[in-house]
GROMACS .gro file of C-alpha atoms in nm:
model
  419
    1UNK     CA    1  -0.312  -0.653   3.428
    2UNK     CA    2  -0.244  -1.020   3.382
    3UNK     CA    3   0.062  -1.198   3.502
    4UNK     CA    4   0.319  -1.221   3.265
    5UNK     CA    5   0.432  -1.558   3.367
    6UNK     CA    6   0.286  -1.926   3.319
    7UNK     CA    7   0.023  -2.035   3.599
    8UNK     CA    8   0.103  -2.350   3.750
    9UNK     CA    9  -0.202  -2.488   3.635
   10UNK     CA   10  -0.135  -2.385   3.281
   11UNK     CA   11   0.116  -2.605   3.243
   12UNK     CA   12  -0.051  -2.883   3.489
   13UNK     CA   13  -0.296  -2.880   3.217
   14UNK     CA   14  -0.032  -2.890   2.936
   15UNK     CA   15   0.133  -3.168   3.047
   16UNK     CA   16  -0.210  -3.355   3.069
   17UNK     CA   17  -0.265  -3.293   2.693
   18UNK     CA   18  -0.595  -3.117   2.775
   19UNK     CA   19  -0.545  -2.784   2.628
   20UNK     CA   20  -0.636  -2.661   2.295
   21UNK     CA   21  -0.358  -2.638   2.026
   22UNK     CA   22  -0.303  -2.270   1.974
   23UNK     CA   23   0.041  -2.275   1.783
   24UNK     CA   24   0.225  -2.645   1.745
   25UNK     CA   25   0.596  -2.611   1.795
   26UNK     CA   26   0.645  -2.760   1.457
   27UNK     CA   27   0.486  -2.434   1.362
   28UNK     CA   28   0.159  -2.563   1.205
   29UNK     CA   29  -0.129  -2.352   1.351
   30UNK     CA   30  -0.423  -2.540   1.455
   31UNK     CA   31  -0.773  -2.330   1.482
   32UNK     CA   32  -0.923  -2.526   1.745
   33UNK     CA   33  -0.884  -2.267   1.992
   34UNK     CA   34  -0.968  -2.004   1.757
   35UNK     CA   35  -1.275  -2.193   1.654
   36UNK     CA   36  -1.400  -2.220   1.991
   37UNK     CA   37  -1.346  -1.871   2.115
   38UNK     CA   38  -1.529  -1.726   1.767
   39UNK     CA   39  -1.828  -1.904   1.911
   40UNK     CA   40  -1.825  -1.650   2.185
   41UNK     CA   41  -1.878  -1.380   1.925
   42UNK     CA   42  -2.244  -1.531   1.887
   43UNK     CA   43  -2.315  -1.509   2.235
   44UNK     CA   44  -2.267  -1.196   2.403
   45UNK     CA   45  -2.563  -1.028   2.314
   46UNK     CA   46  -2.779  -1.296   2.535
   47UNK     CA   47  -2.517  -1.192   2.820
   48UNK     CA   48  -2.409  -1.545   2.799
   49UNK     CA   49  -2.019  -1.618   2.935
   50UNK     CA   50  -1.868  -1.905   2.875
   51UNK     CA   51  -1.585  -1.877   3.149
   52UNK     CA   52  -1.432  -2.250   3.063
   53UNK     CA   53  -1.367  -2.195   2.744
   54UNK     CA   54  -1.227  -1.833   2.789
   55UNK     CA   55  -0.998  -2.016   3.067
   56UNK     CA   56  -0.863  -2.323   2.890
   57UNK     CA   57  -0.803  -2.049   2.578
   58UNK     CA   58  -0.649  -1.845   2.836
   59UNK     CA   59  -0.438  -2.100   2.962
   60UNK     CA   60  -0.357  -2.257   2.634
   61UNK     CA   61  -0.211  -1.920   2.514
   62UNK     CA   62  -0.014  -1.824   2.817
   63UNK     CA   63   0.146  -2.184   2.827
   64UNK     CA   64   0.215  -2.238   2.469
   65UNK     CA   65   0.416  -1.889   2.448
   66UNK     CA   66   0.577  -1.957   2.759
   67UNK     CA   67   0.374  -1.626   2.976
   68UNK     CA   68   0.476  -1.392   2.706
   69UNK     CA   69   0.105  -1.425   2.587
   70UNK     CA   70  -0.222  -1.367   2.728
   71UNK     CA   71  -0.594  -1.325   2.649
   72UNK     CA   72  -0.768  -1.038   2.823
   73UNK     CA   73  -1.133  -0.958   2.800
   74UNK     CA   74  -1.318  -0.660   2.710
   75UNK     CA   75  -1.634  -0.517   2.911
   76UNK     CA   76  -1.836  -0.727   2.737
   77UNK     CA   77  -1.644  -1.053   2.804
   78UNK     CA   78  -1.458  -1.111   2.481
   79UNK     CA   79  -1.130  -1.164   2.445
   80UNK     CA   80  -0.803  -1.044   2.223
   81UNK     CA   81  -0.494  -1.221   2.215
   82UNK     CA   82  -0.201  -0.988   2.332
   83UNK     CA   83   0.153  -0.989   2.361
   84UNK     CA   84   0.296  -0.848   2.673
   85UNK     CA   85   0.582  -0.597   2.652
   86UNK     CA   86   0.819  -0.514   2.914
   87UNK     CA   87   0.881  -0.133   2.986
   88UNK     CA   88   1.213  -0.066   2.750
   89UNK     CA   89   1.494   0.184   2.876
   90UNK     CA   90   1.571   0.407   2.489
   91UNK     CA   91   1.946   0.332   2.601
   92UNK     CA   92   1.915  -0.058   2.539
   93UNK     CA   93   1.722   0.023   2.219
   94UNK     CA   94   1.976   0.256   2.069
   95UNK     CA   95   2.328   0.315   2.065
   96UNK     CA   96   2.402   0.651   2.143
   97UNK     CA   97   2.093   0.734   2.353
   98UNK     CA   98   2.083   0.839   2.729
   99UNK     CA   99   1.906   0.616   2.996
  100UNK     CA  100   1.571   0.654   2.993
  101UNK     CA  101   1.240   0.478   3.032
  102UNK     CA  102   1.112   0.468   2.598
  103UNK     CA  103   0.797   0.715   2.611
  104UNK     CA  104   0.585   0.405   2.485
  105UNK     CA  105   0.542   0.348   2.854
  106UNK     CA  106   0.479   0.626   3.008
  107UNK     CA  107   0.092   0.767   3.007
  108UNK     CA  108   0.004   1.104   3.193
  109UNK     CA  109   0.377   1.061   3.400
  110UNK     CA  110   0.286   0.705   3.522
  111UNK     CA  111   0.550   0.457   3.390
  112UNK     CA  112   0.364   0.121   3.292
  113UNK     CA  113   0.622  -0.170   3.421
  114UNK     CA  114   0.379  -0.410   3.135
  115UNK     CA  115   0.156  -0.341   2.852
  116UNK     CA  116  -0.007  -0.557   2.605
  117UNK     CA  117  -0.033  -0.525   2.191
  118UNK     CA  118  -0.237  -0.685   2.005
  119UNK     CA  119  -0.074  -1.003   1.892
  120UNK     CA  120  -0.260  -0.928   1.541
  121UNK     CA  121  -0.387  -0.672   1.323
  122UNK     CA  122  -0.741  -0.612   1.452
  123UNK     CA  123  -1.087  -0.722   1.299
  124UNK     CA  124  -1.347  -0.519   1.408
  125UNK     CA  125  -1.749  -0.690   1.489
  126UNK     CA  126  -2.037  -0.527   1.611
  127UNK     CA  127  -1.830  -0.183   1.686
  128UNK     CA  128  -1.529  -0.322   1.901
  129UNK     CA  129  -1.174  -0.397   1.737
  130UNK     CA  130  -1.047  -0.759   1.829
  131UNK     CA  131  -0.691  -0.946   1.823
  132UNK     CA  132  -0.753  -1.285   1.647
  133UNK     CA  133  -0.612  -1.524   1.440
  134UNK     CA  134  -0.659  -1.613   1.065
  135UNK     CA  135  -0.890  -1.311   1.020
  136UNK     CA  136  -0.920  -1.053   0.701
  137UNK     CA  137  -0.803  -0.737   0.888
  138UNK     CA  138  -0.991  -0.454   0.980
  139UNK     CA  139  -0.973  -0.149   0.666
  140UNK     CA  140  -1.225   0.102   0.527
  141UNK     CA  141  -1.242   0.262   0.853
  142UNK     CA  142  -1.114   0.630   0.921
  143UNK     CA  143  -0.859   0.711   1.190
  144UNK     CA  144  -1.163   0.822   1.434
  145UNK     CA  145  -1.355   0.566   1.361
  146UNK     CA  146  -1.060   0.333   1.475
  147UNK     CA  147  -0.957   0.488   1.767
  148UNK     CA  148  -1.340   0.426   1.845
  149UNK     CA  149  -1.295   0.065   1.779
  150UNK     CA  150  -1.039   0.015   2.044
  151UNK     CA  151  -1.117   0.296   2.277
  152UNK     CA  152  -1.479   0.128   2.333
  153UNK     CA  153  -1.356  -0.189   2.465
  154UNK     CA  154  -1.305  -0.085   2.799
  155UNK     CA  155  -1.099   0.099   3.073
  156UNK     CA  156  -0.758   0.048   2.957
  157UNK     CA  157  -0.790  -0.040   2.631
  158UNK     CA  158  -0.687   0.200   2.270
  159UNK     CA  159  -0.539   0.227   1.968
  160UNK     CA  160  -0.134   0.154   1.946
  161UNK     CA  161   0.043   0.519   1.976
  162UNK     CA  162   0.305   0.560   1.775
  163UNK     CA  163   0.558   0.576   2.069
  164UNK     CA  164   0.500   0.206   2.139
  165UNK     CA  165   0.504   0.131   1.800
  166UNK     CA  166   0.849   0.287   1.759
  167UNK     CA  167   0.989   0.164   2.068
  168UNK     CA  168   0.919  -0.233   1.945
  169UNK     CA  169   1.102  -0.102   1.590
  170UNK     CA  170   1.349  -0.018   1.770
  171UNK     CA  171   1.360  -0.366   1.943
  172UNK     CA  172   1.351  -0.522   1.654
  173UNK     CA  173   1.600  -0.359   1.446
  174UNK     CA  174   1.854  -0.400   1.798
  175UNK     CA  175   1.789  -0.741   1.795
  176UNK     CA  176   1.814  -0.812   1.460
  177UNK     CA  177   1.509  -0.916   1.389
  178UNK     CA  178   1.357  -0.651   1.095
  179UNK     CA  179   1.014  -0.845   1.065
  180UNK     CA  180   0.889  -0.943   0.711
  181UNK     CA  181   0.482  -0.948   0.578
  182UNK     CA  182   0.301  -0.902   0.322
  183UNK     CA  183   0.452  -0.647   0.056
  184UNK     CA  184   0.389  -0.791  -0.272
  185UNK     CA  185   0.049  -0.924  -0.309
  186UNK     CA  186   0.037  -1.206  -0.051
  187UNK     CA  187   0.446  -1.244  -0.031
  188UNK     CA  188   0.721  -1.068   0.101
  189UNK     CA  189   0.892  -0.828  -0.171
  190UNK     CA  190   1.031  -1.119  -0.430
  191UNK     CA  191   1.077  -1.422  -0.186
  192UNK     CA  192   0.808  -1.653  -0.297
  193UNK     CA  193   0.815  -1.904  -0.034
  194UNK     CA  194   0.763  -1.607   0.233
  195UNK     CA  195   0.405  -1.611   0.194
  196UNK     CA  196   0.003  -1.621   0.366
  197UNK     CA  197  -0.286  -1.736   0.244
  198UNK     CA  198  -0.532  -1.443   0.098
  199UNK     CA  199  -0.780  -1.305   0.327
  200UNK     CA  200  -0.922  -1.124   0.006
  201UNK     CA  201  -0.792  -1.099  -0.369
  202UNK     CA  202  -0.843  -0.835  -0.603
  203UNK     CA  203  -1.004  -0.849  -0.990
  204UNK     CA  204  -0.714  -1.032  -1.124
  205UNK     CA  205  -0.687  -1.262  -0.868
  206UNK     CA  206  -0.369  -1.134  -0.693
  207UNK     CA  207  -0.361  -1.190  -0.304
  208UNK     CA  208  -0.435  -0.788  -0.180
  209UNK     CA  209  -0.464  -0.847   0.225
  210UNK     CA  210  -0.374  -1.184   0.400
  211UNK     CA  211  -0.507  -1.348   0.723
  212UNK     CA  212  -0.367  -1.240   1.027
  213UNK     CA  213  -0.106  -1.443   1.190
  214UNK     CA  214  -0.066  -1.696   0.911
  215UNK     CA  215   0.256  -1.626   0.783
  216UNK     CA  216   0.608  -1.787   0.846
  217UNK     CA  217   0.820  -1.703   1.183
  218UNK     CA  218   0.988  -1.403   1.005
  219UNK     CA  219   0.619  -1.241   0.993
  220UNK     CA  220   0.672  -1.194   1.376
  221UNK     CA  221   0.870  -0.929   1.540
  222UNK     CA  222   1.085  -1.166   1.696
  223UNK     CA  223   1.107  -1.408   1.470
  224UNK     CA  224   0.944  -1.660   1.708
  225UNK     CA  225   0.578  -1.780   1.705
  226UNK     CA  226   0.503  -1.572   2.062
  227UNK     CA  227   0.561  -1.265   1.875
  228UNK     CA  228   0.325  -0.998   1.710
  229UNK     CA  229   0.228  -1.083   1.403
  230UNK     CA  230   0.253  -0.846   1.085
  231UNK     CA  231   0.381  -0.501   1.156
  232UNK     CA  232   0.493  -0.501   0.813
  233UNK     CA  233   0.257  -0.500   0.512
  234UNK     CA  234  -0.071  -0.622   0.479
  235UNK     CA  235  -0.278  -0.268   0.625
  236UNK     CA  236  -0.118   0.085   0.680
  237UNK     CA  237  -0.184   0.072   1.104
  238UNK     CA  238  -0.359   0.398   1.205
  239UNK     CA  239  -0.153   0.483   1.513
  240UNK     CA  240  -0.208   0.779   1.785
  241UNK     CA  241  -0.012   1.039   1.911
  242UNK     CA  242   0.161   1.211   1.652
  243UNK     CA  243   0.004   1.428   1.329
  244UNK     CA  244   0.206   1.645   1.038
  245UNK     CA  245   0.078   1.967   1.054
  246UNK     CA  246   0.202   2.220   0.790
  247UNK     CA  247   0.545   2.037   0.817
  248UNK     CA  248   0.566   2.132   1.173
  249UNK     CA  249   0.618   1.738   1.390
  250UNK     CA  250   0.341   1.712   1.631
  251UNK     CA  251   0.266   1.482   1.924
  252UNK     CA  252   0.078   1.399   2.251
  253UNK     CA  253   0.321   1.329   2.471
  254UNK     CA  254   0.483   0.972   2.584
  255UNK     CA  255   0.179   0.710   2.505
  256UNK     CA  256  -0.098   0.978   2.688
  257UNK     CA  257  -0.311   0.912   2.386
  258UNK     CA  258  -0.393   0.588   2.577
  259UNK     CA  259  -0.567   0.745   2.823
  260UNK     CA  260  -0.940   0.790   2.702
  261UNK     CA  261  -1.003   1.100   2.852
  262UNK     CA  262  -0.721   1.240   2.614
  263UNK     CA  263  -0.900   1.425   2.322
  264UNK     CA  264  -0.716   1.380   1.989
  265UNK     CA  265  -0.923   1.591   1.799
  266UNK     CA  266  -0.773   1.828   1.529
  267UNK     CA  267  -0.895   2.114   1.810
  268UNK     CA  268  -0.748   1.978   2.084
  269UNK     CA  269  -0.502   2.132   2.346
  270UNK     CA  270  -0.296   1.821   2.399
  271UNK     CA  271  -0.104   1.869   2.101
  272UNK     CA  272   0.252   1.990   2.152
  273UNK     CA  273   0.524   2.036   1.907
  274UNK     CA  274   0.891   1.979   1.946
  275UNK     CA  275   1.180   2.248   2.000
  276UNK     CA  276   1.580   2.150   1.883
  277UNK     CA  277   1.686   2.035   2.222
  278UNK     CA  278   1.360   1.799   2.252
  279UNK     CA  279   1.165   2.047   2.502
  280UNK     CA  280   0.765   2.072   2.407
  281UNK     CA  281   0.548   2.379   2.285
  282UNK     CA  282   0.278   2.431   2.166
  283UNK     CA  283   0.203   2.403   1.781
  284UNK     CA  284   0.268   2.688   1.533
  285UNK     CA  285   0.572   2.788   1.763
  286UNK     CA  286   0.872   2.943   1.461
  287UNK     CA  287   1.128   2.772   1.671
  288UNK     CA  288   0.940   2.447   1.669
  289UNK     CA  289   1.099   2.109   1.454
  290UNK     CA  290   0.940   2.041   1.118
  291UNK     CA  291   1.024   1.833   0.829
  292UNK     CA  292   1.163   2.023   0.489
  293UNK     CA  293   1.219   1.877   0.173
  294UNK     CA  294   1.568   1.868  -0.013
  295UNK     CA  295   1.559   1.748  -0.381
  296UNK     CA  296   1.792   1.518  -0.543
  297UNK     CA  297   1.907   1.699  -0.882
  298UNK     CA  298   1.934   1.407  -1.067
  299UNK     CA  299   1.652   1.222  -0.994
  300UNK     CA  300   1.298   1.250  -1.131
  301UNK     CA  301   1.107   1.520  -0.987
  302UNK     CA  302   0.811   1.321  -0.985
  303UNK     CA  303   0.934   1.015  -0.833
  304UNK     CA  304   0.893   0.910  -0.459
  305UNK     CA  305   0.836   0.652  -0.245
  306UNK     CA  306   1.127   0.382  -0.270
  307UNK     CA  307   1.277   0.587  -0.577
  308UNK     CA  308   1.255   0.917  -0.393
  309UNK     CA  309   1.358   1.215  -0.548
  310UNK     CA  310   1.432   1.401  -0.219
  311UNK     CA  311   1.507   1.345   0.151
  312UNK     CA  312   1.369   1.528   0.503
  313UNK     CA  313   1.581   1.727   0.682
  314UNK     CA  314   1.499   1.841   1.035
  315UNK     CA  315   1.472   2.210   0.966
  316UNK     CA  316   1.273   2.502   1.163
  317UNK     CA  317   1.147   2.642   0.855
  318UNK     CA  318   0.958   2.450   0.570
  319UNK     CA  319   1.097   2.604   0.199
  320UNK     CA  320   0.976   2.323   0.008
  321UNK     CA  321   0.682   2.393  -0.244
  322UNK     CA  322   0.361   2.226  -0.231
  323UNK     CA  323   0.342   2.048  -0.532
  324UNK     CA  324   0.309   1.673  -0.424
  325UNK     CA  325   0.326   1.435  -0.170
  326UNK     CA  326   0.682   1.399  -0.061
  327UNK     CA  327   0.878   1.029   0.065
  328UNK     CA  328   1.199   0.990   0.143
  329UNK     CA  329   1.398   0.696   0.380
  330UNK     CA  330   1.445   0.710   0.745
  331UNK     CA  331   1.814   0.651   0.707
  332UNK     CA  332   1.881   0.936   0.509
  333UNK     CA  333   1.672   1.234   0.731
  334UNK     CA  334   1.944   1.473   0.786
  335UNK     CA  335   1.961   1.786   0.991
  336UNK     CA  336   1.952   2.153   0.795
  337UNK     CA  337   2.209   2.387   0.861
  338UNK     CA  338   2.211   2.588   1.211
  339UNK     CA  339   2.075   2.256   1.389
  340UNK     CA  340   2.354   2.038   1.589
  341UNK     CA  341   2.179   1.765   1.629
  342UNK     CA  342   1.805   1.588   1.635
  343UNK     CA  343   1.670   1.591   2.004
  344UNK     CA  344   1.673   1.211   2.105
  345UNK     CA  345   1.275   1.218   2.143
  346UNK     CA  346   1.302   1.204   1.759
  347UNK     CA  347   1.507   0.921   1.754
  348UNK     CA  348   1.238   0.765   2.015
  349UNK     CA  349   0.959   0.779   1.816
  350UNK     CA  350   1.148   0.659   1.484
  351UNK     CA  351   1.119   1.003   1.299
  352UNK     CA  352   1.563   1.050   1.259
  353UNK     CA  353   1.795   0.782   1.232
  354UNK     CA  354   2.033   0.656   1.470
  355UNK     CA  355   2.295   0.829   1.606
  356UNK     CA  356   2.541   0.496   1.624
  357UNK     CA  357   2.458   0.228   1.417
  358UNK     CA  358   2.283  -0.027   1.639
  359UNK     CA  359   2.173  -0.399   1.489
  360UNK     CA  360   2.024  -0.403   1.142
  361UNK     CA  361   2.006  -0.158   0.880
  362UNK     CA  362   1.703   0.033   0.851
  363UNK     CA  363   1.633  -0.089   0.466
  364UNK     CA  364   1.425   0.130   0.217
  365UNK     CA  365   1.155   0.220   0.469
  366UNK     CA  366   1.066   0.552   0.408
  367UNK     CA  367   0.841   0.858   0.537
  368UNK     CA  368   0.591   0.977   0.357
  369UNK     CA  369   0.334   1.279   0.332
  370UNK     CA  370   0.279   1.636   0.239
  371UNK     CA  371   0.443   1.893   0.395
  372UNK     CA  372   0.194   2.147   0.372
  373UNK     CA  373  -0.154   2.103   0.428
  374UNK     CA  374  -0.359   2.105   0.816
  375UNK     CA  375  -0.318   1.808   0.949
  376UNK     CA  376  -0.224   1.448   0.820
  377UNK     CA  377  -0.242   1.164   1.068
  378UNK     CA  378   0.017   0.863   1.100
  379UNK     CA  379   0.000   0.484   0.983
  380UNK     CA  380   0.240   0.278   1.008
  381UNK     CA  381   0.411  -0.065   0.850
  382UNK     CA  382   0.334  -0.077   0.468
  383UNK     CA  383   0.101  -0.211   0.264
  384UNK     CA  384   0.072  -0.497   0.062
  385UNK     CA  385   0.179  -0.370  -0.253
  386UNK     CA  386   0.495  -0.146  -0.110
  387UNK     CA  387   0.745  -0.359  -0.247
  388UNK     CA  388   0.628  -0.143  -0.584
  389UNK     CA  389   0.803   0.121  -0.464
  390UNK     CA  390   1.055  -0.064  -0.215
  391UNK     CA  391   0.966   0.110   0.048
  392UNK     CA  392   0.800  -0.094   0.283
  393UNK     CA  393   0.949  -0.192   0.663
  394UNK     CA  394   0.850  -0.172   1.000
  395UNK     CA  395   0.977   0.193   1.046
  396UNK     CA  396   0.737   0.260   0.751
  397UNK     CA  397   0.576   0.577   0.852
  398UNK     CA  398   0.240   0.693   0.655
  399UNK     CA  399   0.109   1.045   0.715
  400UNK     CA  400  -0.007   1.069   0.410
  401UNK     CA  401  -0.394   1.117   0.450
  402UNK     CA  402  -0.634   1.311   0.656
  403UNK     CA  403  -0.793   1.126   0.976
  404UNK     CA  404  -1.101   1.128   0.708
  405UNK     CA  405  -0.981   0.875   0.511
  406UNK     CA  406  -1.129   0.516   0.442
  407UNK     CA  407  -0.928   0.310   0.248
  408UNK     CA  408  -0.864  -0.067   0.219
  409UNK     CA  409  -0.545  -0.067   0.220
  410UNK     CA  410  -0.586   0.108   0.591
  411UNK     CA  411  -0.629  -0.109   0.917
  412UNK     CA  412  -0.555  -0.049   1.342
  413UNK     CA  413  -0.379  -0.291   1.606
  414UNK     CA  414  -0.518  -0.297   1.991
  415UNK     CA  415  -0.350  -0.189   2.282
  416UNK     CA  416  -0.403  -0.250   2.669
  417UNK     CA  417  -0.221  -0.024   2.973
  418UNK     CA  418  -0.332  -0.079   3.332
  419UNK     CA  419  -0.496   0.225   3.372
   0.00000   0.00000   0.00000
C-alpha cells in the first residue's frame, strides 16, 4: 500500500517547479498530467512502461494534495488516482454509537489501518475500470459486469462496498461537509453557478452526465480539492455488499466483498441477514430485520421519491403490498412496534438514522426499492436528474433494480485494500 505521506523528493521536485500541474491552488485544473498519463492507455498492449511519467504523475499527485493522494497501478501498469482513507472508529462518526472500528475496514476479520477510493467515478477501457479526471463516467454496465471492471485490475483491487461508502457519509455529514454534484442536468438542484461542464447531453440539449472531477470544491467530500469527487449525482454507484431481498436487509459482512475470492452471486453462502440486536443469520430467518412500508394518509398513493407517500420502518415482518416501488427519507426510517431500537450495524451502513443528531442534517435523501421481489442490488448517490424528485444526497441509497440492469444513468467507483 502506498505511503500516505509526501516523499521528500515530491516536494524537492515541487519546489523546483518541475512537476506537472494536477490541481492549481487557485482551483483551476490543468490536464497536463492527465494528458500525459492518457497516453499510457495507448501503450500497454506493446508491454511498454513508461515509469517517468507514472513517477512525476505520482509525485505530482501526492505533493499537490499534501500525501492524502496517490496513484497506484494495476497489473498491467496503469494507474487510478485514489484518495487514501484512514480506518474510522463508528464512535467519532456518530453520536450515540459505541467504539468501534466502522466495518468499511475490516475484510475477512483483518482491520485495514489505510484504504484507497477512487478519487472519481470510474471510466472503464479495454475491460478494467479506471479513476481519472475530466472523463464521461462509466454507465450501461450491469452490477456484475462492474464488479468485473474493478475486480480484474489486480490483487487488491474491487468495487466500493457499501460499508465504506457509508462510513465516508457518515464523515461527511459529522464534519459538515454534505457534498453537492450533479442533480439537475449539469447543476446542483437550483444553484446555477454550482455547475460542470457536460460529459454528454441529451436530445434537447440539457447536460445528462458531467466530467468527472470538474466541478466546484463543494463537489468533493470535503469540500477541498484532495477530496473524492462526486458521490452525489451524476451516476447511481453500483456498490457491494448489501442486496434487498423480499424486504428482508441483506449483507456480506464488514467490506469482505473486497476480497475476490468472495462470491456475490444471488446463490451464494456469504450472504447473511441481520437479527434486532445486530447479530447475523442467514437469509430467510422470521426473526431477521427487513424494511416495511407505512403509508402517509394524506399523501398521494402514487407518489414517491422526494414527495413520498410512505416511510420504512424496521419491522420483522413485511405487510406492505406489492404494488410499486416504494421511497421514503433516511431521516424518517422508524422502528415498528415490539422493536427497541435499530442494531447500530444499521446505523453503520447508513440504512436508520442517527440516534443523536451529529453535524448536518441528512436532507431529502431517500431509500428507494421494492419490497418484494428476489433480489435488488444497491447504488448509491443520485442521479443527475434527482433534484426532480428532491431526493438526491450522498446517503442516497438505490436498490431499485436487479444486478441485470444496464442503464445510463448507472456507473461504479474503484476501491484498493492491501490484501
Amino acid at each position: 500500500m502506498p505511503s500516505v505521506f509526501i516523499q521528500d523528493d515530491a516536494v524537492r521536485r515541487a519546489k523546483q517547479g518541475i512537476l506537472y500541474d494536477f490541481v492549481a491552488p487557485d482551483g483551476s485544473e490543468s490536464r497536463d498530467a492527465a494528458d500525459v498519463i492518457h497516453a499510457r492507455f495507448k501503450e500497454f498492449n506493446k508491454g511498454i512502461r513508461s515509469s517517468d511519467d507514472y513517477l512525476d504523475f505520482k509525485l505530482s499527485v501526492e505533493a499537490l494534495s499534501g500525501g492524502t493522494n496517490t496513484v497506484i497501478l494495476d497489473d498491467r501498469g496503469l494507474p487510478s488516482v485514489m484518495v487514501l482513507l484512514p480506518k474510522m472508529d463508528s464512535a467519532n462518526l456518530s453520536n450515540g454509537l459505541e467504539s468501534r472500528i466502522h466495518p468499511g475496514f475490516i475484510v475477512d476479520g483483518k482491520v485495514h489501518d489505510t484504504v484507497a477510493i477512487g478519487k472519481y467515478v470510474s471510466y472503464v477501457r479495454d475491460g478494467r475500470a479506471y479513476s481519472m479526471p475530466y472523463r464521461d463516467p462509466a454507465n450501461m454496465y450491469t452490477f456484475d459486469e462492474s464488479v468485473s471492471f474493478c475486480r480484474d485490475k489486480g490483487k487488491g483491487w474491487g468495487i466500493v462496498p457499501l460499508s465504506l461508502w457509508s462510513a465516508i457519509a457518515l464523515w461527511c455529514k459529522k464534519n459538515g461537509t454534505m457534498p453537492e454534484g450533479n442533480t439537475n442536468y449539469g447543476q446542483f438542484n437550483d444553484d446555477a453557478t454550482s455547475c460542470a461542464p457536460a460529459a454528454e447531453v441529451d436530445k434537447d440539449g440539457r447536460t445528462m452526465r458531467t466530467l468527472t472531477g470538474a466541478g466546484p470544491l463543494s463537489w468533493f467530500h470535503n469540500h477541498r480539492w484532495d477530496g473524492i469527487a462526486d458521490l452525489v449525482g451524476n451516476v447511481h454507484e453500483w456498490v457491494s455488499g448489501f442486496r434487498f431481498c423480499n424486504g428482508e436487509l441483506q449483507i456480506i459482512p464488514n467490506a469482505d466483498a473486497m476480497n475476490p475470492d468472495c462470491d456475490l452471486s444471488f446463490t451464494s453462502d456469504r450472504w447473511r441477514a441481520i437479527l434486532p440486536d445486530g447479530s447475523l443469520t442467514y437469509p430467510g430467518n422470521k426473526e431477521s430485520l427487513k424494511f416495511d412500508y407505512v403509508k402517509y394518509p394524506d399523501r398521494n398513493a402514487d407518489a414517491f421519491y422526494g414527495d413520498v407517500n410512505g416511510r420504512w420502518v424496521v419491522s420483522q415482518t413485511v405487510t406492505s403490498d406489492q404494488e410499486k416501488k416504494k421511497g421514503g427519507c433516511i431521516r424518517e426510517i422508524g422502528l415498528a412496534d415490539g422493536l427497541k431500537e435499530a442494531p447500530q450495524i444499521l446505523i453503520e451502513l447508513g440504512l436508520f438514522p442517527e440516534r443523536l443528531p451529529t453535524g448536518a442534517p441528512y436532507g431529502n435523501d431517500i431509500f428507494s426499492g421494492p419490497n418484494w421481489g428476489e433480489e435488488f442490488m444497491p447504488a448509491m448517490g443520485g442521479q443527475w436528474y434527482d433534484y426532480t424528485y428532491w431526493c438526491g444526497g450522498i446517503f442516497r441509497h438505490s436498490s431499485w433494480y436487479e444486478r441485470s440492469l444496464q442503464g445510463n444513468t448507472y456507473g461504479m467507483r474503484l476501491a484498493y485494500y492491501n490484501l
